[in-house]
Amino acid sequence: MLPLLIDDAARPEHEVGDGLSTVNQDVRLDNRILDLRTSTNQAIFKLEAGVVHVYRRSLERRGFVEIHTPKIIPAASEGGANVFEVSYFKGSAYLAQSPQFYKQMAIAADFDRVFTIGSVFRAEDSNTHRHLCEFIGLDFEMAFNYHYHEVLDVIGELFVELFKGLQQEYADEIKTIDRQFPCEPFRFLEPSLRINFSEGVQLLRDNGVEMGDEEDLSTANEKLLGKIIRQKYDTDFYILDKFPLAVRPFYTMPDPDNPKYSNSYDLFMRGEEIMSGAQRVHDPEFLIERIKHLGIGNESYSYKKSLIFSISIPFTCKLDPNKMKSYIDSFRYGAPPHAGGGIGLERVTMLFLGLNNIRKTSLFPRDPKRVSP
Amino acid sequence: MLPLLIDDAARPEHEVGDGLSTVNQDVRLDNRILDLRTSTNQAIFKLEAGVVHVYRRSLERRGFVEIHTPKIIPAASEGGANVFEVSYFKGSAYLAQSPQFYKQMAIAADFDRVFTIGSVFRAEDSNTHRHLCEFIGLDFEMAFNYHYHEVLDVIGELFVELFKGLQQEYADEIKTIDRQFPCEPFRFLEPSLRINFSEGVQLLRDNGVEMGDEEDLSTANEKLLGKIIRQKYDTDFYILDKFPLAVRPFYTMPDPDNPKYSNSYDLFMRGEEIMSGAQRVHDPEFLIERIKHLGIGNESYSYKKSLIFSISIPFTCKLDPNKMKSYIDSFRYGAPPHAGGGIGLERVTMLFLGLNNIRKTSLFPRDPKRVSP
C-alpha cells in the first residue's frame, strides 16, 4: 500500500470531509517523492524556478555580475548566535548566515554590481510557518553615485519585473496551484509603493496601535500594516524606508539628516517581511566607531531584525572589532558607497502564491526537527 | 603602504625579473580585495559568471527545471569519508558532497529534467592545484527514453554551446586574461568527440603505458591521454564512455552487453577530468543487490573516482543498505531510467582559460589550509 494517495495529497482543503481526506504536512514530507508528484507541487517548483529565472534576468540586464561566496566561514565573523558549527580539519568553522560580508567585499574589490544565489544557514530553533534552517538567498549589492535611493529604485523595478514576469510567463502554473490552494492574485503598483517608517507608524497609530518612534515593528504589527496599506493603496507589495537606527545592525548607515533614523529599508509581501536591506557603512573608521558604540559597554548588542534580511529574528551579537578585521579591512583601500539586500526564495514563492507554510516551497525542507529525507 | 601593488599583481609571469616582481598566491589571497582589482581578475570572474550563464541558458532551453537541494544532510547518506560534520541542534549532520541523491529523487518525483547550481563540500586533505574544499557544482540529471546515450548527446551539445558561447560572448575577457596568463585558445569538435574507455586504454598502450583492462586512469595517464587525443583529433575536450564497472560507485548501471563495463562516462578538458557521470541504477532491488555485492563481505568498498563527479578522489565507503533507505525507497514507486552528471565551476573556468591553479577561479577559496578571508 502506498503511504499516501496522490488524490488525497492533491485535494483542495475545502473539499475535504464526507470521507474524503487530505495528507498532513509531516506525512507529505516523510514521503516527499510521492507528494511531489501532484500537479500542484510540480507547478509550485516550476514557479519557484521562475522566481530565480526572472530575478536573475532582471539583474543581468542591469549589469550585475553573478558571484559565488563561501558558505564555510571562519569563526571570527558575525557573532556566535544562531550559527551552525562545522568541524574543519583540525579546527572549526561556521556556516554563513548570509553572503553579505562577501558581496560587500566584492564591491570593495571594484565589482560595482554583484548578485549571488545560494544556500543560507540559520541555526534558529524557530518552528513557525515561515522559518527554515536552510534556504536559498537571492542577494545583491551595488555601488551608487549620489544617494542610496538609486538602489531602492532598482529594487522597486526588480520586484515589478518579478511579479509581472511570474504572472505573464507562469500563468498556467499559478492557475494549477490556485485550484488546490485558492488565493487572491498578487497585487502590486508600478512604480512600487515606498513609504517612510515613520509614516507606517502613523498609519498604525491611526488604527489604535501604541508604539514608540524608535521601536521596531512586531510581527503582528507588520501584518496589520500590510492590511492597512492593502486597503489604502491596493498593493500587496511595498517598501518601508528609513528604519530607526536603534533597531538595525552596526553596519547600517545612519541617516545624515536625522541620527535617530537610518538609510535602511524592509520589503513586504502580503504583510510579511521578505527583505531587509540598507546602505552600509563603507568607511572603516566609522565602522569601528559604530561597533564600539554598540558593542563595548553594552556587553552584547541585541536587535530584533536579522543581521541580514529575509528573516526577522532576535539576535544577540557580541561585537568586537578584532573579530571583524578582514571585513573592516576590506574598506581600507577605498570603497564606493553601496547598498543592497537579499530575499529568501522560499518565502517569496510562498507569499506570492499566498501559501500558508514555507515547507510547501522547499523541495526537501530543513527545520529544527527535520533533516531528512 | 599597500600590502601588494596592483602593477605587480597584474604583471605577466614572463615579464617578471630585472627588478620587476609578481605577487605570490598566498599574499594575493590574504589581500584578496586588492588582488581582485586587477583587470585580469575582473575578467576571470566575469567569464566565470558567463560559464554559469551560458550553461544554465542551454539547460533551460532544453526544458530542464532549476531545483535547490539541501546542503545539510542526515548522517545516513553516502558513507563517512571526506565529509564535514555539522552540529545540528542536539544532533549532528553532514555537508553534502554532492546534490546527486537529491536530483535523482527529483527525477523519481517526476521532474523529468532538473539542474541545480550550488555549493559542494569535500573534507579532503588534498593540497593540489585543482582541489577545493568548497566549490560550486553545476549538476543536472535527466530521464531518458531508450538509451543513456540520449543523455550523453545532450551533454556533448551543452559543452559545445558552452565553449562557443564563451568564445563569442566573452572574447574581450579572454583577451584580457590572455595578456597576463598566455594560453592557447581552447579547441573542441562539433559534435563532441566521444570514445570508449577501452579505446582510450589502447591509445595509452600504443604509447608505452602498461595497464589492465579494468584499471582506472591515473592522473598522469589522464594527462597523457589528453595529449595523445589532442594530437590525433585536435580537441581539448572529449568524453570517455563505458568505464570498467569495478572502478565506479555502486549506483552505476552495469553495461547490459558486457558486465565488466558500465554505462558511465568522464569528461575531460585539457587532459583533466571535469565531470564523472553515469546512468544510475533505478531499480531498488537491484540497487540493494549492488550495495550488498560491493559492501558486505568486503567490509568496505574502495574506488578511486569520487562518489560523484568532477573530482577524482580515493574514497572508502562502508556500504550498508539500511543507511541509504530514503535514497533506495525513492525508487520504490517507479522511477524512469535516468543519467546525469555535474561539473565543478572553478575547474571548468580554470581549464578553459588554461590557468595553473584553481584558487585563481574561486573568489574566496577554501582549502585545507585556508578558511579566510
XYZ file of C-alpha atoms in Angstrom:
746
model
C 0.000 0.000 0.000
C 1.222 3.498 -0.761
C 1.978 5.702 2.259
C -0.164 8.411 0.709
C -2.552 8.689 -2.198
C -1.877 11.280 -4.842
C -5.612 12.031 -4.934
C -5.621 12.848 -1.226
C -2.425 14.864 -1.497
C -3.866 16.882 -4.377
C -7.283 17.617 -2.850
C -8.245 21.244 -2.152
C -8.764 21.738 1.592
C -12.360 22.951 1.138
C -13.288 19.633 -0.465
C -12.021 17.593 2.479
C -14.774 15.868 4.504
C -17.535 13.355 3.762
C -14.985 10.561 3.792
C -12.529 12.491 1.619
C -9.250 13.194 3.370
C -6.062 15.124 2.851
C -2.482 14.351 3.870
C -0.824 16.144 6.718
C 2.411 18.030 6.254
C 4.702 15.571 8.022
C 3.419 12.539 6.132
C 3.901 14.512 2.931
C 7.470 15.381 3.803
C 8.300 11.876 5.009
C 7.165 10.639 1.601
C 8.219 13.652 -0.394
C 8.858 11.727 -3.630
C 5.180 10.770 -3.862
C 3.909 14.098 -2.568
C 5.909 15.972 -5.210
C 4.061 14.117 -7.962
C 0.873 16.170 -7.556
C 0.326 18.674 -10.332
C 0.170 21.391 -7.656
C 3.653 20.595 -6.406
C 5.003 20.284 -9.925
C 3.645 23.759 -10.594
C 4.946 25.229 -7.320
C 8.511 24.215 -8.110
C 8.265 25.335 -11.712
C 7.127 28.721 -10.471
C 9.930 28.766 -7.899
C 12.426 28.127 -10.705
C 10.687 31.059 -12.412
C 11.329 33.362 -9.453
C 15.067 32.697 -9.771
C 14.961 32.918 -13.552
C 13.141 36.267 -13.772
C 15.045 37.806 -10.866
C 18.402 36.837 -12.339
C 17.372 38.038 -15.800
C 16.443 41.428 -14.353
C 19.751 41.718 -12.523
C 21.848 40.642 -15.502
C 20.057 43.174 -17.714
C 21.197 45.848 -15.283
C 24.846 44.819 -15.414
C 25.020 42.809 -12.181
C 27.725 40.113 -12.217
C 26.946 36.758 -10.612
C 29.438 35.773 -7.917
C 29.774 32.836 -5.528
C 30.585 33.382 -1.876
C 31.905 30.812 0.597
C 29.416 29.092 2.867
C 32.129 27.937 5.281
C 33.344 30.976 7.143
C 35.966 31.484 9.865
C 34.921 31.739 13.481
C 35.540 35.447 13.655
C 32.587 36.697 11.717
C 29.165 37.992 12.631
C 28.875 36.866 16.241
C 28.160 33.469 17.663
C 24.384 33.223 17.920
C 22.293 31.117 15.589
C 25.130 29.726 13.536
C 25.860 26.096 12.750
C 29.347 24.973 13.701
C 31.346 22.803 11.292
C 34.393 20.640 12.001
C 37.024 21.969 9.612
C 40.034 19.643 9.598
C 41.688 20.185 12.973
C 39.766 23.352 13.752
C 36.231 24.535 13.474
C 34.336 26.981 11.308
C 30.750 28.126 10.783
C 28.106 28.063 8.091
C 27.379 31.503 6.670
C 24.168 33.152 7.863
C 24.314 35.313 4.778
C 26.628 36.187 1.895
C 26.514 39.830 2.900
C 30.070 40.481 4.032
C 31.428 38.743 0.941
C 29.251 40.566 -1.546
C 30.291 43.816 0.137
C 33.931 42.746 -0.184
C 33.300 42.200 -3.898
C 32.024 45.780 -4.092
C 35.185 46.967 -2.305
C 37.099 44.953 -4.934
C 35.541 47.105 -7.697
C 32.886 44.691 -8.946
C 30.361 47.565 -8.956
C 27.170 45.450 -9.052
C 27.006 41.839 -7.908
C 24.432 39.208 -7.142
C 24.661 35.742 -5.699
C 22.200 32.892 -5.313
C 22.961 30.237 -2.756
C 22.256 28.405 0.463
C 21.942 30.363 3.685
C 22.008 28.705 7.106
C 20.255 29.703 10.342
C 20.560 27.625 13.489
C 17.414 29.112 14.987
C 15.024 26.986 16.957
C 12.088 28.692 15.216
C 9.222 26.350 14.483
C 6.943 28.675 12.522
C 5.219 28.686 9.160
C 7.921 30.904 7.692
C 11.314 29.848 9.075
C 13.731 27.314 7.638
C 17.189 26.372 8.896
C 18.470 26.271 5.341
C 17.092 28.321 2.498
C 18.113 29.903 -0.799
C 19.155 33.530 -0.615
C 18.931 35.775 -3.667
C 21.311 38.526 -2.732
C 22.607 41.586 -4.467
C 24.741 44.591 -3.662
C 25.519 47.695 -5.716
C 27.672 50.776 -5.616
C 25.772 54.020 -6.183
C 26.749 57.536 -7.196
C 24.843 60.054 -5.096
C 22.124 58.577 -2.935
C 21.088 55.120 -1.749
C 17.670 55.714 -3.260
C 19.318 54.828 -6.584
C 19.481 51.307 -5.157
C 15.919 51.442 -3.853
C 14.788 52.468 -7.331
C 16.481 49.381 -8.770
C 14.917 47.172 -6.101
C 11.467 48.549 -6.823
C 11.917 47.874 -10.542
C 13.270 44.369 -9.901
C 10.191 43.387 -7.980
C 7.779 44.851 -10.504
C 9.580 42.835 -13.194
C 9.447 39.759 -10.976
C 5.706 39.969 -10.288
C 4.889 40.802 -13.906
C 7.162 38.074 -15.230
C 5.594 35.468 -12.974
C 2.032 36.467 -13.777
C 2.694 36.559 -17.511
C 5.101 33.680 -18.036
C 3.844 31.323 -15.322
C 0.085 31.891 -15.616
C -0.584 28.164 -16.127
C 1.335 27.187 -13.011
C -0.448 29.852 -10.950
C -3.816 28.580 -12.184
C -2.921 24.989 -11.303
C -1.785 25.912 -7.792
C -4.863 28.066 -7.270
C -7.100 25.035 -7.762
C -5.701 23.339 -4.665
C -4.775 26.460 -2.683
C -7.161 29.234 -3.726
C -5.727 32.702 -3.233
C -6.335 36.255 -4.418
C -3.916 37.196 -7.212
C -0.892 39.153 -6.010
C -1.366 42.905 -6.376
C 1.382 45.487 -6.868
C 1.887 49.041 -8.058
C 4.161 50.378 -10.739
C 6.322 52.065 -9.612
C 6.444 50.212 -6.301
C 4.970 51.910 -3.258
C 7.617 53.307 -0.939
C 6.795 54.969 2.376
C 8.858 56.019 5.359
C 8.925 54.004 8.565
C 7.511 56.974 10.487
C 4.542 57.128 8.094
C 3.988 53.435 8.700
C 3.999 54.028 12.446
C 1.491 56.834 11.950
C -0.813 54.530 9.964
C -0.630 52.002 12.784
C -1.331 54.643 15.424
C -4.325 55.847 13.422
C -5.558 52.278 13.795
C -5.149 52.126 17.552
C -1.629 50.720 17.873
C 0.561 52.225 20.590
C 4.266 52.208 19.824
C 7.355 54.371 20.221
C 9.107 56.173 17.370
C 12.252 54.077 17.644
C 10.572 50.775 18.301
C 10.701 48.044 15.676
C 7.565 46.508 14.163
C 6.321 43.344 15.807
C 5.207 40.529 13.533
C 1.583 41.312 14.421
C 2.052 44.975 13.582
C 3.759 44.084 10.308
C 0.698 42.080 9.321
C -1.694 44.822 10.421
C 0.288 47.423 8.488
C 0.139 45.148 5.461
C -3.656 45.098 5.716
C -3.935 48.874 6.192
C -1.691 49.523 3.209
C -3.546 46.980 1.081
C -6.802 48.852 1.803
C -5.361 52.292 1.314
C -3.090 51.702 -1.705
C -4.365 48.428 -3.195
C -0.953 46.731 -3.159
C 0.438 43.529 -1.598
C 3.991 44.800 -2.034
C 5.655 47.835 -0.559
C 8.973 49.187 0.662
C 9.292 50.674 4.137
C 12.229 53.084 4.170
C 14.238 54.854 6.883
C 14.086 52.482 9.823
C 15.130 53.719 13.277
C 18.904 53.319 13.635
C 18.461 51.659 17.031
C 16.846 48.540 15.556
C 19.341 47.956 12.756
C 22.726 46.203 12.691
C 26.015 48.010 13.278
C 26.923 48.226 9.593
C 23.836 50.266 8.716
C 24.470 53.823 7.540
C 22.786 56.398 9.797
C 20.561 58.948 8.104
C 22.793 62.032 7.717
C 19.782 64.317 8.202
C 18.431 62.648 11.331
C 20.655 60.456 13.521
C 17.641 58.657 15.007
C 16.942 57.097 11.630
C 18.997 55.163 9.097
C 19.363 54.599 5.366
C 17.733 51.206 5.623
C 14.597 49.533 4.373
C 12.435 46.446 4.567
C 10.279 44.966 1.818
C 6.939 43.354 2.493
C 4.702 40.937 0.603
C 1.195 40.303 1.934
C 2.208 41.865 5.249
C 5.291 39.709 5.827
C 8.885 40.855 5.582
C 10.791 39.357 2.671
C 13.894 41.507 2.619
C 15.783 43.807 4.907
C 18.482 45.926 3.343
C 20.463 49.078 3.808
C 23.176 51.389 2.762
C 26.271 50.019 4.503
C 28.918 51.962 6.360
C 31.864 51.917 3.928
C 34.316 53.945 5.992
C 36.442 51.619 8.165
C 36.998 54.101 10.987
C 33.311 54.905 11.221
C 32.538 51.180 11.152
C 34.826 50.620 14.144
C 33.181 53.570 15.890
C 29.751 52.036 15.337
C 30.921 48.644 16.588
C 32.443 50.186 19.700
C 29.394 52.325 20.333
C 27.116 49.315 20.159
C 29.331 46.565 21.431
C 31.581 47.780 24.160
C 29.957 48.745 27.401
C 26.716 47.121 26.350
C 28.490 43.778 26.655
C 26.273 42.419 23.987
C 24.107 44.141 21.494
C 20.675 42.910 20.639
C 18.386 43.805 17.769
C 15.225 42.225 16.568
C 15.860 42.226 12.861
C 18.155 39.605 11.471
C 21.703 40.608 10.737
C 20.714 40.436 7.216
C 17.377 40.196 5.533
C 14.504 37.938 4.755
C 14.101 36.567 8.253
C 13.320 38.542 11.376
C 14.997 37.026 14.366
C 16.033 38.160 17.769
C 19.789 38.323 17.531
C 22.419 38.949 20.135
C 25.831 39.685 18.808
C 28.920 40.221 20.885
C 30.547 42.919 18.861
C 34.297 43.131 18.793
C 36.179 44.950 16.023
C 39.067 42.453 16.233
C 36.786 39.649 15.207
C 35.681 41.527 12.129
C 39.098 42.569 10.930
C 39.029 41.184 7.400
C 35.590 42.691 6.840
C 36.607 46.119 8.133
C 39.967 45.979 6.343
C 38.254 45.408 3.019
C 37.189 49.068 3.102
C 40.673 50.412 3.906
C 41.794 50.842 0.319
C 38.756 52.832 -0.668
C 35.263 51.558 -1.267
C 32.358 53.232 -3.046
C 29.156 53.928 -1.148
C 26.914 50.912 -1.613
C 23.658 49.320 -0.561
C 21.899 46.042 -1.136
C 19.710 43.334 0.207
C 18.593 39.812 -0.366
C 15.421 37.806 -0.430
C 14.610 34.324 0.744
C 13.484 32.360 -2.300
C 11.095 30.024 -0.471
C 9.440 32.905 1.369
C 8.891 34.974 -1.770
C 7.387 31.967 -3.548
C 5.142 31.215 -0.564
C 3.857 34.782 -0.254
C 3.433 35.394 -3.957
C 1.192 32.315 -4.093
C -0.447 33.023 -0.736
C 0.544 29.616 0.667
C 0.411 29.034 4.413
C 3.665 27.171 5.037
C 7.215 27.656 3.788
C 7.701 23.872 3.770
C 5.445 23.872 0.697
C 8.060 25.821 -1.244
C 11.184 23.917 -0.191
C 11.874 20.676 -2.050
C 13.440 18.957 0.971
C 12.945 21.374 3.876
C 15.269 21.629 6.862
C 13.903 22.855 10.178
C 14.888 22.251 13.814
C 13.013 18.950 13.781
C 13.686 17.768 10.249
C 16.945 16.997 8.499
C 15.668 14.236 6.210
C 14.977 12.869 3.660
C 51.962 51.111 2.379
C 49.802 48.724 0.400
C 50.360 45.004 1.040
C 50.603 44.461 -2.691
C 50.858 46.659 -5.766
C 48.254 46.261 -8.482
C 51.033 46.604 -11.057
C 52.899 43.644 -9.577
C 49.727 41.614 -9.220
C 48.816 42.262 -12.852
C 52.240 41.536 -14.384
C 52.571 38.619 -16.835
C 54.939 36.000 -15.412
C 57.294 36.201 -18.410
C 57.903 39.895 -17.709
C 58.984 39.247 -14.120
C 62.688 39.859 -13.455
C 65.070 42.819 -13.811
C 63.682 44.302 -10.610
C 60.086 43.681 -11.634
C 58.265 41.306 -9.322
C 54.980 39.487 -9.055
C 52.850 38.610 -6.026
C 52.682 35.085 -4.701
C 49.403 33.253 -4.363
C 49.116 33.439 -0.586
C 49.778 37.164 -0.400
C 47.173 37.633 -3.122
C 44.601 35.626 -1.209
C 45.403 37.264 2.123
C 44.718 40.598 0.433
C 42.085 39.397 -1.975
C 40.221 42.729 -2.159
C 43.255 44.416 -3.707
C 44.226 41.412 -5.822
C 40.736 41.257 -7.322
C 41.123 44.779 -8.665
C 43.431 43.736 -11.499
C 41.756 43.766 -14.883
C 42.755 40.098 -15.250
C 40.828 39.094 -12.144
C 37.873 41.249 -13.101
C 37.803 39.404 -16.422
C 38.235 35.950 -14.846
C 35.178 36.400 -12.675
C 33.126 37.895 -15.466
C 33.951 34.872 -17.566
C 33.116 32.582 -14.658
C 29.708 34.262 -14.393
C 29.496 33.572 -18.123
C 30.089 29.847 -17.622
C 27.077 29.690 -15.313
C 25.015 31.939 -17.568
C 25.599 30.018 -20.797
C 25.329 26.602 -19.151
C 22.027 27.489 -17.481
C 20.674 29.019 -20.671
C 21.466 25.807 -22.561
C 19.749 23.675 -19.928
C 16.671 25.890 -19.703
C 16.301 25.812 -23.487
C 16.126 22.030 -23.239
C 13.364 22.052 -20.635
C 15.469 21.464 -17.519
C 13.883 22.862 -14.330
C 16.157 24.515 -11.771
C 15.879 22.965 -8.316
C 17.602 23.544 -4.978
C 18.848 20.653 -2.892
C 19.735 20.691 0.803
C 23.370 21.084 1.745
C 22.795 19.804 5.275
C 22.165 16.091 5.039
C 21.462 13.387 7.630
C 24.252 11.145 8.829
C 22.957 8.151 6.947
C 23.985 9.156 3.500
C 26.929 8.365 1.284
C 29.421 6.980 3.795
C 31.609 8.765 6.274
C 34.798 9.636 4.450
C 35.667 13.148 3.393
C 32.559 14.836 4.744
C 32.372 17.852 7.015
C 30.363 17.277 10.176
C 27.914 19.956 11.353
C 26.353 20.410 14.784
C 22.630 20.358 14.102
C 20.740 21.382 17.238
C 21.169 18.479 19.640
C 22.396 16.080 16.978
C 24.817 16.175 14.123
C 24.580 16.178 10.367
C 26.903 16.473 7.377
C 27.554 18.846 4.496
C 26.564 17.358 1.146
C 29.430 16.119 -1.023
C 27.117 16.423 -3.983
C 23.468 17.094 -4.815
C 23.280 13.782 -6.643
C 20.916 11.778 -4.475
C 18.504 14.715 -4.310
C 18.471 15.432 -8.013
C 17.823 11.726 -8.581
C 14.980 11.905 -6.063
C 13.549 14.795 -8.080
C 13.652 12.564 -11.152
C 11.841 9.837 -9.192
C 9.314 12.549 -8.287
C 8.554 13.060 -11.983
C 10.530 16.246 -12.604
C 11.890 14.685 -15.822
C 14.879 17.049 -16.307
C 16.459 19.022 -13.488
C 19.549 21.071 -12.838
C 20.939 22.681 -9.731
C 23.780 25.098 -9.083
C 25.179 25.270 -5.599
C 27.942 24.743 -3.091
C 29.532 21.325 -2.745
C 31.751 20.372 0.180
C 34.706 17.982 0.335
C 36.679 17.444 3.529
C 39.690 16.097 1.654
C 43.182 16.981 2.747
C 44.189 17.489 -0.889
C 46.612 20.333 -1.395
C 46.829 20.378 -5.176
C 46.355 22.895 -7.966
C 42.868 21.567 -8.671
C 41.144 20.701 -5.386
C 38.992 22.947 -3.225
C 37.130 22.056 -0.031
C 34.167 24.093 -1.183
C 33.223 24.685 -4.780
C 30.232 25.372 -6.999
C 28.672 22.347 -8.621
C 26.654 22.672 -11.818
C 24.627 19.493 -11.736
C 21.942 18.043 -13.908
C 20.006 14.813 -14.190
C 17.550 13.658 -16.844
C 15.170 10.809 -17.552
C 15.646 9.199 -20.960
C 13.509 7.005 -23.184
C 15.628 4.240 -24.709
C 19.338 4.605 -24.100
C 21.604 6.640 -21.855
C 23.372 7.941 -24.920
C 20.414 10.326 -25.250
C 21.883 11.985 -22.151
C 25.430 11.863 -23.499
C 24.176 13.561 -26.662
C 22.721 16.372 -24.547
C 25.961 16.666 -22.559
C 28.009 16.890 -25.728
C 25.740 19.646 -27.069
C 25.812 21.525 -23.760
C 29.566 21.745 -23.789
C 29.760 22.803 -27.423
C 27.295 25.593 -26.608
C 29.321 26.494 -23.539
C 32.649 26.755 -25.357
C 31.110 28.620 -28.302
C 29.183 30.948 -26.038
C 32.279 31.804 -24.034
C 34.470 32.392 -27.070
C 31.840 34.534 -28.789
C 30.279 36.445 -25.915
C 33.315 36.762 -23.649
C 36.034 37.368 -26.243
C 37.129 40.610 -24.548
C 37.530 38.916 -21.175
C 39.505 36.042 -22.721
C 41.800 38.535 -24.455
C 42.383 40.443 -21.217
C 43.214 37.273 -19.267
C 45.480 36.039 -22.039
C 47.681 39.115 -21.651
C 48.661 38.096 -18.125
C 48.327 34.322 -18.493
C 49.034 33.464 -22.143
C 47.372 30.266 -23.275
C 46.404 28.526 -26.495
C 42.697 29.040 -27.280
C 40.504 26.142 -26.194
C 39.826 23.700 -29.029
C 36.763 21.475 -29.387
C 34.903 19.477 -32.008
C 31.291 19.675 -33.062
C 29.805 17.204 -32.319
C 31.955 16.458 -29.282
C 34.435 13.625 -29.529
C 33.286 10.516 -27.696
C 35.409 7.368 -27.408
C 35.154 4.238 -25.302
C 37.334 3.679 -22.269
C 38.856 0.594 -23.886
C 39.871 2.669 -26.931
C 41.491 5.152 -24.558
C 43.412 2.321 -22.893
C 44.541 1.142 -26.324
C 45.795 4.619 -27.218
C 47.781 4.684 -23.980
C 49.212 1.198 -24.614
C 50.226 2.258 -28.124
C 52.223 4.956 -26.344
C 54.012 2.581 -23.981
C 51.682 2.635 -20.985
C 51.074 -0.693 -19.259
C 47.695 -1.045 -17.623
C 44.954 -3.611 -17.059
C 41.557 -3.534 -18.789
C 39.663 -2.878 -15.571
C 42.130 -0.466 -14.057
C 41.186 3.192 -13.674
C 43.210 6.008 -15.245
C 45.829 7.589 -13.026
C 46.120 11.366 -13.093
C 49.342 11.044 -15.116
C 47.656 8.761 -17.636
C 44.683 11.109 -17.883
C 47.050 13.914 -18.853
C 48.946 11.743 -21.308
C 45.713 10.574 -22.908
C 44.664 14.212 -23.202
C 47.861 14.946 -25.145
C 47.500 11.919 -27.411
C 43.903 12.814 -28.197
C 44.787 16.455 -28.773
C 47.366 15.363 -31.375
C 45.155 12.789 -33.010
C 41.805 14.614 -33.007
C 42.739 18.292 -32.441
C 40.409 18.743 -29.482
C 40.888 19.813 -25.832
C 37.517 18.326 -24.910
C 36.307 14.768 -25.115
C 34.023 12.243 -23.469
C 35.338 8.868 -22.347
C 32.448 6.406 -22.232
C 31.944 2.906 -20.776
C 34.231 2.837 -17.769
C 35.010 -0.512 -16.110
C 32.281 -1.289 -13.588
C 34.881 -2.124 -10.945
C 36.066 1.494 -10.665
C 32.636 3.133 -10.430
C 30.291 3.685 -7.474
C 27.557 1.236 -6.508
C 24.734 3.209 -8.112
C 26.276 2.975 -11.595
C 24.322 0.922 -14.120
C 26.336 -2.037 -15.464
C 26.611 -2.333 -19.221
C 23.914 -4.896 -20.153
C 26.080 -6.197 -23.005
C 29.284 -6.647 -21.013
C 29.195 -6.907 -17.205
C 32.848 -5.818 -16.933
C 31.891 -2.359 -18.155
C 29.274 0.189 -17.150
C 27.058 2.891 -18.613
C 29.265 5.610 -17.222
C 31.471 8.352 -18.580
C 34.017 11.008 -17.706
C 34.555 14.337 -19.442
C 37.979 15.864 -19.899
C 39.270 19.351 -20.639
C 42.969 19.778 -21.474
C 43.628 16.293 -20.093
C 41.966 16.834 -16.711
C 38.695 15.322 -15.572
C 35.891 17.832 -15.146
C 32.875 15.576 -14.823
C 32.120 11.989 -13.982
C 28.605 10.797 -14.696
C 26.548 7.717 -15.349
C 23.261 6.060 -15.893
C 22.064 5.273 -12.364
C 20.508 2.059 -11.130
C 16.823 2.974 -10.795
C 15.514 -0.400 -9.613
C 15.542 -0.547 -5.789
C 16.085 -4.317 -5.534
C 18.975 -4.214 -7.959
C 20.420 -1.242 -6.065
C 20.366 -3.265 -2.828
C 21.963 -6.166 -4.668
C 24.773 -3.893 -5.880
C 25.293 -2.470 -2.400
C 25.417 -5.929 -0.864
C 27.726 -7.213 -3.566
C 30.148 -4.369 -3.007
C 29.697 -3.678 0.673
C 29.074 -6.830 2.586
C 31.918 -9.275 2.840
C 34.328 -6.659 1.537
C 33.770 -4.783 4.794
C 34.469 -1.574 2.999
C 34.477 -0.769 -0.644
C 37.039 1.456 -2.226
C 37.098 3.134 -5.589
C 39.306 5.808 -6.949
C 36.749 8.016 -8.591
C 34.737 10.267 -6.365
C 31.291 9.116 -5.397
C 30.092 11.684 -7.714
C 31.914 13.551 -10.399
C 34.151 16.470 -11.059
C 36.826 15.469 -8.544
C 38.806 12.255 -8.514
C 39.470 11.080 -5.014
C 40.253 7.831 -3.347
C 37.103 7.020 -1.444
C 36.274 4.314 1.012
C 32.627 3.855 1.717
C 31.159 1.425 4.189
C 28.117 0.404 2.265
C 25.030 -0.553 4.161
C 21.579 -0.550 2.541
C 19.950 0.488 5.840
C 21.846 3.743 5.789
C 20.622 4.563 2.324
C 16.986 3.773 2.913
C 15.418 7.045 1.839
C 17.526 7.085 -1.310
C 16.644 3.497 -2.230
C 12.996 3.969 -1.260
C 12.666 6.894 -3.632
C 12.736 4.379 -6.489
C 10.089 2.081 -4.989
C 7.109 3.787 -6.570
C 8.543 3.631 -10.032
C 11.313 5.755 -11.498
C 12.279 6.306 -15.118
C 15.738 5.303 -16.309
C 17.962 8.334 -15.888
C 21.520 9.593 -16.104
C 23.346 12.782 -15.310
C 26.456 14.441 -14.074
C 27.836 17.653 -12.765
C 30.797 19.905 -13.280
C 32.886 21.923 -10.897
C 32.559 25.568 -11.922
C 36.001 26.666 -10.771
C 37.703 23.754 -12.511
C 35.945 24.331 -15.825
C 36.848 28.027 -15.718
C 40.465 27.202 -14.876
C 40.865 24.651 -17.666
C 39.012 26.646 -20.300
C 41.423 29.513 -19.656
C 44.435 27.237 -19.191
C 45.195 28.652 -15.733
C 47.509 26.744 -13.421
C 45.666 26.979 -10.100
C 42.024 26.615 -9.117
C 42.477 29.311 -6.476
C 42.589 31.776 -9.368
C 38.968 30.961 -10.208
C 37.473 30.997 -6.708
C 36.625 34.419 -5.283
C 37.438 33.423 -1.698
C 38.889 29.904 -1.930
C 38.625 27.281 0.806
C 41.269 24.587 1.069
C 42.619 22.509 3.961
C 44.861 25.385 4.991
C 42.645 28.368 4.208
C 39.247 29.310 5.551
C 39.632 33.094 5.335
C 39.063 35.854 4.458
